[in-house]
Amino acid sequence: MFDISNIDAIIIIMNNVDKSFETINIQWNLPYPVKKVNKHTVIDLIRFTPGGITRVELAHQLGLTRAAITAIIDELQAKNLVFETKRKHGNGRSPIILEINPDGGKVVGIEMGATHITYILADWAASVLSEIEIPFNIDDGPENGIRVIDENIHSFLAQSGLRISDIAAVGIGVPGPINMEYGMVNAPPIMAGWDRYPIRNHLQKSWGIPVSLNNDAEMGALGEWAYGVGRGESNLAYIKVGTGIGAGLLLDSRIYHGTTGSAGEIGHMTIEENGPICTCGNRGCLEAIVGGHAIANHAIQAVRSGERTALSSIQPIDSITSRHVLAAAKRGDLMAQRIVIDAGRHLGTAISGVINLINPSMIIIGGGLSQMGDLILEPIRQTIKMRSLKSSLQVVRITQALLGKRASAMGSVVQALSIVLHQPSNNK
Ligand SMILES: [Zn+2]
């Protein structure tokens, strides 16, 4: 009863969540038996359908018979991967929905930023069990960086009485273009010394469990799509505005990497032709104007020129960081707020380009700057209104990341869970 015309839809759903599949050329000659494809797809529909999904809905979505769905669910239940429960809300009849068994095991999702690392411990239903953020300096290079990541995962797990051998898989997002095949970054603008360092292999060898290495902004897009504000959207861009600026693009319900993993590098779009030099070597990139270092520099210059601001109490002046600026803006410091508003306008200009290019239904602003809320969102919205095509503008919603600082680490949780839930033989 399986109809080949359904396969396209199935593959699209699968590709939302498991990048390992994306390296496979999806043609009609499927690399997997249809049964296995169906099983993965059923698992993913159970994971990602808001409000849960029933057997009847599964059969309908996949164009399979009830009997075929029953066979798959029986197998998943026998492996303790899924269980049945009543839909929690709604009046009257509460249908039986399928859910992932949270007690199946645990995974860790990691976001490695330029100045911090976030670890999230989650169960198989992606519920967060604990999390921690530690300071980090990406410029210390890969040997030191990997050592810090390694040491901290052990102490983080120990707080929950766990060891790395209790974890089924780890997902990690890093701020650079990813070579998916080799598990390394490819010529990253802000990860000095990390180029082609075998991050994934190093961690896998040291931990003895599967590791998925990904781009941090793409993980933000995935996290928000799976559990955040982007649920149910097919075309969205997650813009991560931190020390670096990058976008994760979800197009036709799949993460779009580009040919060499560099898609979405919105931070290196030229905003001012003769602007300041960027870490990538170009002039006037968005990141050189509104990235973390640029935000700090704008404030330092303003203090030097004698502008009234609470930031002038920070000594030496050079030690002012973007965090200081954002904190001051939140407290109502007018100079700091002006810097944030200017950043919003520049971001809006770059995002208008993204909107005109990919016509998304949602733009999600994440990263440190997104915590400024409307102070940053309003100038972005106003600029987009001025600069985007009307037909795109009518449908696009500009919003803050619902998962906040967790977005990328939650995307990494999704990736780790995709490894384990698609390979039940690896279950722990
Ligand atoms: Zn650049």
PDB file of C-alpha atoms in Angstrom, residues 118-325:
ATOM      1  CA  THR A 118      26.364  25.808  27.143  1.00  0.00           C
ATOM      2  CA  TYR A 119      25.669  22.195  28.088  1.00  0.00           C
ATOM      3  CA  ILE A 120      22.150  20.760  28.242  1.00  0.00           C
ATOM      4  CA  LEU A 121      21.358  17.311  29.618  1.00  0.00           C
ATOM      5  CA  ALA A 122      18.087  16.003  28.182  1.00  0.00           C
ATOM      6  CA  ASP A 123      16.036  12.831  28.219  1.00  0.00           C
ATOM      7  CA  TRP A 124      14.769  11.128  25.070  1.00  0.00           C
ATOM      8  CA  ALA A 125      11.676  13.294  24.992  1.00  0.00           C
ATOM      9  CA  ALA A 126      14.052  16.310  24.861  1.00  0.00           C
ATOM     10  CA  SER A 127      13.041  17.539  28.319  1.00  0.00           C
ATOM     11  CA  VAL A 128      15.865  19.539  29.853  1.00  0.00           C
ATOM     12  CA  LEU A 129      17.156  17.818  33.015  1.00  0.00           C
ATOM     13  CA  SER A 130      19.957  20.266  33.759  1.00  0.00           C
ATOM     14  CA  GLU A 131      22.043  22.917  32.067  1.00  0.00           C
ATOM     15  CA  ILE A 132      25.113  25.015  32.638  1.00  0.00           C
ATOM     16  CA  GLU A 133      26.910  27.873  30.916  1.00  0.00           C
ATOM     17  CA  ILE A 134      30.632  28.327  31.428  1.00  0.00           C
ATOM     18  CA  PRO A 135      33.000  31.045  30.185  1.00  0.00           C
ATOM     19  CA  PHE A 136      35.151  30.033  27.238  1.00  0.00           C
ATOM     20  CA  ASN A 137      37.653  31.631  24.898  1.00  0.00           C
ATOM     21  CA  ILE A 138      37.507  30.228  21.399  1.00  0.00           C
ATOM     22  CA  ASP A 139      40.701  32.092  20.487  1.00  0.00           C
ATOM     23  CA  ASP A 140      42.688  29.769  22.759  1.00  0.00           C
ATOM     24  CA  GLY A 141      42.592  27.289  19.872  1.00  0.00           C
ATOM     25  CA  PRO A 142      41.448  23.708  19.433  1.00  0.00           C
ATOM     26  CA  GLU A 143      43.776  21.752  21.755  1.00  0.00           C
ATOM     27  CA  ASN A 144      42.900  23.912  24.717  1.00  0.00           C
ATOM     28  CA  GLY A 145      39.264  24.255  23.612  1.00  0.00           C
ATOM     29  CA  ILE A 146      38.710  20.515  23.292  1.00  0.00           C
ATOM     30  CA  ARG A 147      40.309  19.997  26.706  1.00  0.00           C
ATOM     31  CA  VAL A 148      37.926  22.561  28.254  1.00  0.00           C
ATOM     32  CA  ILE A 149      34.879  20.966  26.546  1.00  0.00           C
ATOM     33  CA  ASP A 150      35.991  17.538  27.728  1.00  0.00           C
ATOM     34  CA  GLU A 151      36.732  18.497  31.328  1.00  0.00           C
ATOM     35  CA  ASN A 152      33.487  20.390  31.706  1.00  0.00           C
ATOM     36  CA  ILE A 153      31.201  17.697  30.314  1.00  0.00           C
ATOM     37  CA  HIS A 154      32.518  15.315  32.963  1.00  0.00           C
ATOM     38  CA  SER A 155      31.986  17.762  35.829  1.00  0.00           C
ATOM     39  CA  PHE A 156      28.574  18.779  34.413  1.00  0.00           C
ATOM     40  CA  LEU A 157      27.411  15.151  34.278  1.00  0.00           C
ATOM     41  CA  ALA A 158      28.877  14.388  37.694  1.00  0.00           C
ATOM     42  CA  GLN A 159      26.498  16.990  39.179  1.00  0.00           C
ATOM     43  CA  SER A 160      23.641  14.714  38.082  1.00  0.00           C
ATOM     44  CA  GLY A 161      25.457  11.596  39.256  1.00  0.00           C
ATOM     45  CA  LEU A 162      26.188  10.580  35.665  1.00  0.00           C
ATOM     46  CA  ARG A 163      29.208   9.571  33.656  1.00  0.00           C
ATOM     47  CA  ILE A 164      29.842   9.986  29.955  1.00  0.00           C
ATOM     48  CA  SER A 165      29.158   6.267  29.484  1.00  0.00           C
ATOM     49  CA  ASP A 166      25.563   6.935  30.657  1.00  0.00           C
ATOM     50  CA  ILE A 167      25.031   9.255  27.684  1.00  0.00           C
ATOM     51  CA  ALA A 168      23.795   7.854  24.362  1.00  0.00           C
ATOM     52  CA  ALA A 169      25.045  10.655  22.089  1.00  0.00           C
ATOM     53  CA  VAL A 170      26.233  14.253  22.094  1.00  0.00           C
ATOM     54  CA  GLY A 171      25.329  17.026  19.655  1.00  0.00           C
ATOM     55  CA  ILE A 172      27.514  20.102  19.400  1.00  0.00           C
ATOM     56  CA  GLY A 173      27.093  23.403  17.577  1.00  0.00           C
ATOM     57  CA  VAL A 174      30.109  25.601  16.790  1.00  0.00           C
ATOM     58  CA  PRO A 175      30.298  29.070  15.186  1.00  0.00           C
ATOM     59  CA  GLY A 176      31.756  28.142  11.813  1.00  0.00           C
ATOM     60  CA  PRO A 177      30.967  26.467   8.476  1.00  0.00           C
ATOM     61  CA  ILE A 178      30.891  22.680   8.933  1.00  0.00           C
ATOM     62  CA  ASN A 179      32.278  19.970   6.728  1.00  0.00           C
ATOM     63  CA  MET A 180      29.662  17.349   7.619  1.00  0.00           C
ATOM     64  CA  GLU A 181      31.577  14.447   6.146  1.00  0.00           C
ATOM     65  CA  TYR A 182      34.735  14.968   8.182  1.00  0.00           C
ATOM     66  CA  GLY A 183      33.217  16.551  11.286  1.00  0.00           C
ATOM     67  CA  MET A 184      35.360  19.668  11.212  1.00  0.00           C
ATOM     68  CA  VAL A 185      35.064  23.398  10.533  1.00  0.00           C
ATOM     69  CA  ASN A 186      35.996  24.752   7.140  1.00  0.00           C
ATOM     70  CA  ALA A 187      37.827  28.141   7.042  1.00  0.00           C
ATOM     71  CA  PRO A 188      35.829  29.697   9.915  1.00  0.00           C
ATOM     72  CA  PRO A 189      36.089  33.507  10.214  1.00  0.00           C
ATOM     73  CA  ILE A 190      36.024  33.609  14.042  1.00  0.00           C
ATOM     74  CA  MET A 191      37.574  30.293  15.112  1.00  0.00           C
ATOM     75  CA  ALA A 192      41.270  31.074  14.727  1.00  0.00           C
ATOM     76  CA  GLY A 193      43.356  27.861  14.645  1.00  0.00           C
ATOM     77  CA  TRP A 194      40.325  25.519  14.416  1.00  0.00           C
ATOM     78  CA  ASP A 195      40.307  25.218  10.610  1.00  0.00           C
ATOM     79  CA  ARG A 196      40.064  21.524   9.683  1.00  0.00           C
ATOM     80  CA  TYR A 197      40.777  20.381  13.225  1.00  0.00           C
ATOM     81  CA  PRO A 198      39.017  17.005  13.582  1.00  0.00           C
ATOM     82  CA  ILE A 199      36.664  18.126  16.365  1.00  0.00           C
ATOM     83  CA  ARG A 200      34.102  15.327  15.997  1.00  0.00           C
ATOM     84  CA  ASN A 201      36.617  12.488  15.792  1.00  0.00           C
ATOM     85  CA  HIS A 202      38.550  13.821  18.769  1.00  0.00           C
ATOM     86  CA  LEU A 203      35.477  13.989  20.980  1.00  0.00           C
ATOM     87  CA  GLN A 204      34.055  10.691  19.765  1.00  0.00           C
ATOM     88  CA  LYS A 205      37.313   8.936  20.493  1.00  0.00           C
ATOM     89  CA  SER A 206      37.678  10.495  23.883  1.00  0.00           C
ATOM     90  CA  TRP A 207      34.052   9.867  24.957  1.00  0.00           C
ATOM     91  CA  GLY A 208      33.390   6.583  23.162  1.00  0.00           C
ATOM     92  CA  ILE A 209      29.893   7.667  22.040  1.00  0.00           C
ATOM     93  CA  PRO A 210      28.502   9.160  18.794  1.00  0.00           C
ATOM     94  CA  VAL A 211      28.990  12.916  18.372  1.00  0.00           C
ATOM     95  CA  SER A 212      27.254  15.154  15.832  1.00  0.00           C
ATOM     96  CA  LEU A 213      29.117  18.358  14.872  1.00  0.00           C
ATOM     97  CA  ASN A 214      27.019  21.206  13.453  1.00  0.00           C
ATOM     98  CA  ASN A 215      26.888  24.928  12.844  1.00  0.00           C
ATOM     99  CA  ASP A 216      25.544  26.887  15.828  1.00  0.00           C
ATOM    100  CA  ALA A 217      23.101  29.086  13.880  1.00  0.00           C
ATOM    101  CA  GLU A 218      21.745  26.042  12.051  1.00  0.00           C
ATOM    102  CA  MET A 219      21.259  24.427  15.466  1.00  0.00           C
ATOM    103  CA  GLY A 220      19.369  27.540  16.568  1.00  0.00           C
ATOM    104  CA  ALA A 221      17.075  27.176  13.547  1.00  0.00           C
ATOM    105  CA  LEU A 222      16.587  23.486  14.298  1.00  0.00           C
ATOM    106  CA  GLY A 223      15.979  24.060  18.021  1.00  0.00           C
ATOM    107  CA  GLU A 224      13.411  26.787  17.392  1.00  0.00           C
ATOM    108  CA  TRP A 225      11.742  24.731  14.665  1.00  0.00           C
ATOM    109  CA  ALA A 226      11.531  21.631  16.874  1.00  0.00           C
ATOM    110  CA  TYR A 227      10.605  23.133  20.241  1.00  0.00           C
ATOM    111  CA  GLY A 228      10.416  26.894  19.911  1.00  0.00           C
ATOM    112  CA  VAL A 229       8.602  29.647  18.062  1.00  0.00           C
ATOM    113  CA  GLY A 230       9.200  28.066  14.632  1.00  0.00           C
ATOM    114  CA  ARG A 231       7.097  24.916  15.149  1.00  0.00           C
ATOM    115  CA  GLY A 232       5.130  24.082  12.037  1.00  0.00           C
ATOM    116  CA  GLU A 233       6.990  26.575   9.790  1.00  0.00           C
ATOM    117  CA  SER A 234       8.538  25.332   6.537  1.00  0.00           C
ATOM    118  CA  ASN A 235      10.683  28.358   5.641  1.00  0.00           C
ATOM    119  CA  LEU A 236      12.488  30.245   8.358  1.00  0.00           C
ATOM    120  CA  ALA A 237      15.772  31.938   9.133  1.00  0.00           C
ATOM    121  CA  TYR A 238      17.278  31.975  12.608  1.00  0.00           C
ATOM    122  CA  ILE A 239      19.655  34.925  12.955  1.00  0.00           C
ATOM    123  CA  LYS A 240      22.174  34.483  15.738  1.00  0.00           C
ATOM    124  CA  VAL A 241      23.549  37.815  16.871  1.00  0.00           C
ATOM    125  CA  GLY A 242      26.419  37.397  19.281  1.00  0.00           C
ATOM    126  CA  THR A 243      30.159  37.911  19.016  1.00  0.00           C
ATOM    127  CA  GLY A 244      29.708  36.600  15.487  1.00  0.00           C
ATOM    128  CA  ILE A 245      26.568  36.833  13.377  1.00  0.00           C
ATOM    129  CA  GLY A 246      25.233  33.883  11.422  1.00  0.00           C
ATOM    130  CA  ALA A 247      21.956  32.585  10.086  1.00  0.00           C
ATOM    131  CA  GLY A 248      20.537  29.089  10.077  1.00  0.00           C
ATOM    132  CA  LEU A 249      18.243  28.605   7.094  1.00  0.00           C
ATOM    133  CA  LEU A 250      15.408  26.114   7.080  1.00  0.00           C
ATOM    134  CA  LEU A 251      14.029  25.929   3.537  1.00  0.00           C
ATOM    135  CA  ASP A 252      11.184  23.656   2.485  1.00  0.00           C
ATOM    136  CA  SER A 253      11.466  22.070   5.959  1.00  0.00           C
ATOM    137  CA  ARG A 254      15.116  21.154   5.727  1.00  0.00           C
ATOM    138  CA  ILE A 255      18.271  22.828   6.938  1.00  0.00           C
ATOM    139  CA  TYR A 256      20.096  24.340   3.992  1.00  0.00           C
ATOM    140  CA  HIS A 257      23.908  24.100   4.305  1.00  0.00           C
ATOM    141  CA  GLY A 258      25.038  25.220   0.869  1.00  0.00           C
ATOM    142  CA  THR A 259      27.808  23.544  -1.127  1.00  0.00           C
ATOM    143  CA  THR A 260      30.573  23.837   1.494  1.00  0.00           C
ATOM    144  CA  GLY A 261      28.496  24.411   4.628  1.00  0.00           C
ATOM    145  CA  SER A 262      28.796  28.194   4.390  1.00  0.00           C
ATOM    146  CA  ALA A 263      25.160  29.036   3.687  1.00  0.00           C
ATOM    147  CA  GLY A 264      23.643  31.610   6.019  1.00  0.00           C
ATOM    148  CA  GLU A 265      26.864  33.540   6.731  1.00  0.00           C
ATOM    149  CA  ILE A 266      24.859  36.739   6.903  1.00  0.00           C
ATOM    150  CA  GLY A 267      27.504  38.283   9.175  1.00  0.00           C
ATOM    151  CA  HIS A 268      29.744  38.656   6.155  1.00  0.00           C
ATOM    152  CA  MET A 269      27.274  40.389   3.911  1.00  0.00           C
ATOM    153  CA  THR A 270      28.687  43.795   2.964  1.00  0.00           C
ATOM    154  CA  ILE A 271      26.663  46.582   4.583  1.00  0.00           C
ATOM    155  CA  GLU A 272      29.098  49.470   4.025  1.00  0.00           C
ATOM    156  CA  GLU A 273      31.378  49.177   1.009  1.00  0.00           C
ATOM    157  CA  ASN A 274      34.173  51.145   2.682  1.00  0.00           C
ATOM    158  CA  GLY A 275      33.345  50.177   6.243  1.00  0.00           C
ATOM    159  CA  PRO A 276      35.677  48.740   8.906  1.00  0.00           C
ATOM    160  CA  ILE A 277      37.835  45.684   8.192  1.00  0.00           C
ATOM    161  CA  CYS A 278      36.228  42.388   9.219  1.00  0.00           C
ATOM    162  CA  THR A 279      37.807  39.222  10.665  1.00  0.00           C
ATOM    163  CA  CYS A 280      37.128  37.591   7.286  1.00  0.00           C
ATOM    164  CA  GLY A 281      39.334  40.149   5.505  1.00  0.00           C
ATOM    165  CA  ASN A 282      36.489  41.975   3.756  1.00  0.00           C
ATOM    166  CA  ARG A 283      35.453  45.546   4.547  1.00  0.00           C
ATOM    167  CA  GLY A 284      32.133  46.678   5.957  1.00  0.00           C
ATOM    168  CA  CYS A 285      30.660  43.268   6.809  1.00  0.00           C
ATOM    169  CA  LEU A 286      27.568  43.250   9.026  1.00  0.00           C
ATOM    170  CA  GLU A 287      29.614  41.517  11.745  1.00  0.00           C
ATOM    171  CA  ALA A 288      32.295  44.247  11.619  1.00  0.00           C
ATOM    172  CA  ILE A 289      29.563  46.809  12.324  1.00  0.00           C
ATOM    173  CA  VAL A 290      27.207  45.077  14.798  1.00  0.00           C
ATOM    174  CA  GLY A 291      29.097  41.969  16.021  1.00  0.00           C
ATOM    175  CA  GLY A 292      30.077  41.743  19.700  1.00  0.00           C
ATOM    176  CA  HIS A 293      33.460  43.431  19.218  1.00  0.00           C
ATOM    177  CA  ALA A 294      31.938  46.197  17.106  1.00  0.00           C
ATOM    178  CA  ILE A 295      29.273  46.921  19.762  1.00  0.00           C
ATOM    179  CA  ALA A 296      32.039  47.232  22.374  1.00  0.00           C
ATOM    180  CA  ASN A 297      34.116  49.455  20.074  1.00  0.00           C
ATOM    181  CA  HIS A 298      31.226  51.825  19.409  1.00  0.00           C
ATOM    182  CA  ALA A 299      30.838  52.259  23.167  1.00  0.00           C
ATOM    183  CA  ILE A 300      34.564  52.732  23.745  1.00  0.00           C
ATOM    184  CA  GLN A 301      34.663  55.460  21.094  1.00  0.00           C
ATOM    185  CA  ALA A 302      31.624  57.174  22.575  1.00  0.00           C
ATOM    186  CA  VAL A 303      33.173  57.180  26.058  1.00  0.00           C
ATOM    187  CA  ARG A 304      36.447  58.543  24.641  1.00  0.00           C
ATOM    188  CA  SER A 305      34.611  61.362  22.908  1.00  0.00           C
ATOM    189  CA  GLY A 306      33.096  62.337  26.263  1.00  0.00           C
ATOM    190  CA  GLU A 307      29.478  61.266  25.737  1.00  0.00           C
ATOM    191  CA  ARG A 308      27.351  60.976  28.855  1.00  0.00           C
ATOM    192  CA  THR A 309      26.987  57.338  29.765  1.00  0.00           C
ATOM    193  CA  ALA A 310      27.233  55.092  32.796  1.00  0.00           C
ATOM    194  CA  LEU A 311      29.819  53.102  30.855  1.00  0.00           C
ATOM    195  CA  SER A 312      32.393  55.877  31.455  1.00  0.00           C
ATOM    196  CA  SER A 313      32.776  54.465  34.991  1.00  0.00           C
ATOM    197  CA  ILE A 314      34.359  51.288  33.582  1.00  0.00           C
ATOM    198  CA  GLN A 315      38.151  51.448  33.723  1.00  0.00           C
ATOM    199  CA  PRO A 316      40.236  50.962  31.717  1.00  0.00           C
ATOM    200  CA  ILE A 317      37.942  52.088  28.918  1.00  0.00           C
ATOM    201  CA  ASP A 318      39.284  49.334  26.647  1.00  0.00           C
ATOM    202  CA  SER A 319      37.809  46.700  28.960  1.00  0.00           C
ATOM    203  CA  ILE A 320      34.231  47.642  27.969  1.00  0.00           C
ATOM    204  CA  THR A 321      32.573  44.608  26.363  1.00  0.00           C
ATOM    205  CA  SER A 322      29.328  44.147  24.453  1.00  0.00           C
ATOM    206  CA  ARG A 323      27.870  42.606  27.621  1.00  0.00           C
ATOM    207  CA  HIS A 324      28.471  45.884  29.464  1.00  0.00           C
ATOM    208  CA  VAL A 325      26.752  47.775  26.651  1.00  0.00           C
TER     209      VAL A 325
END
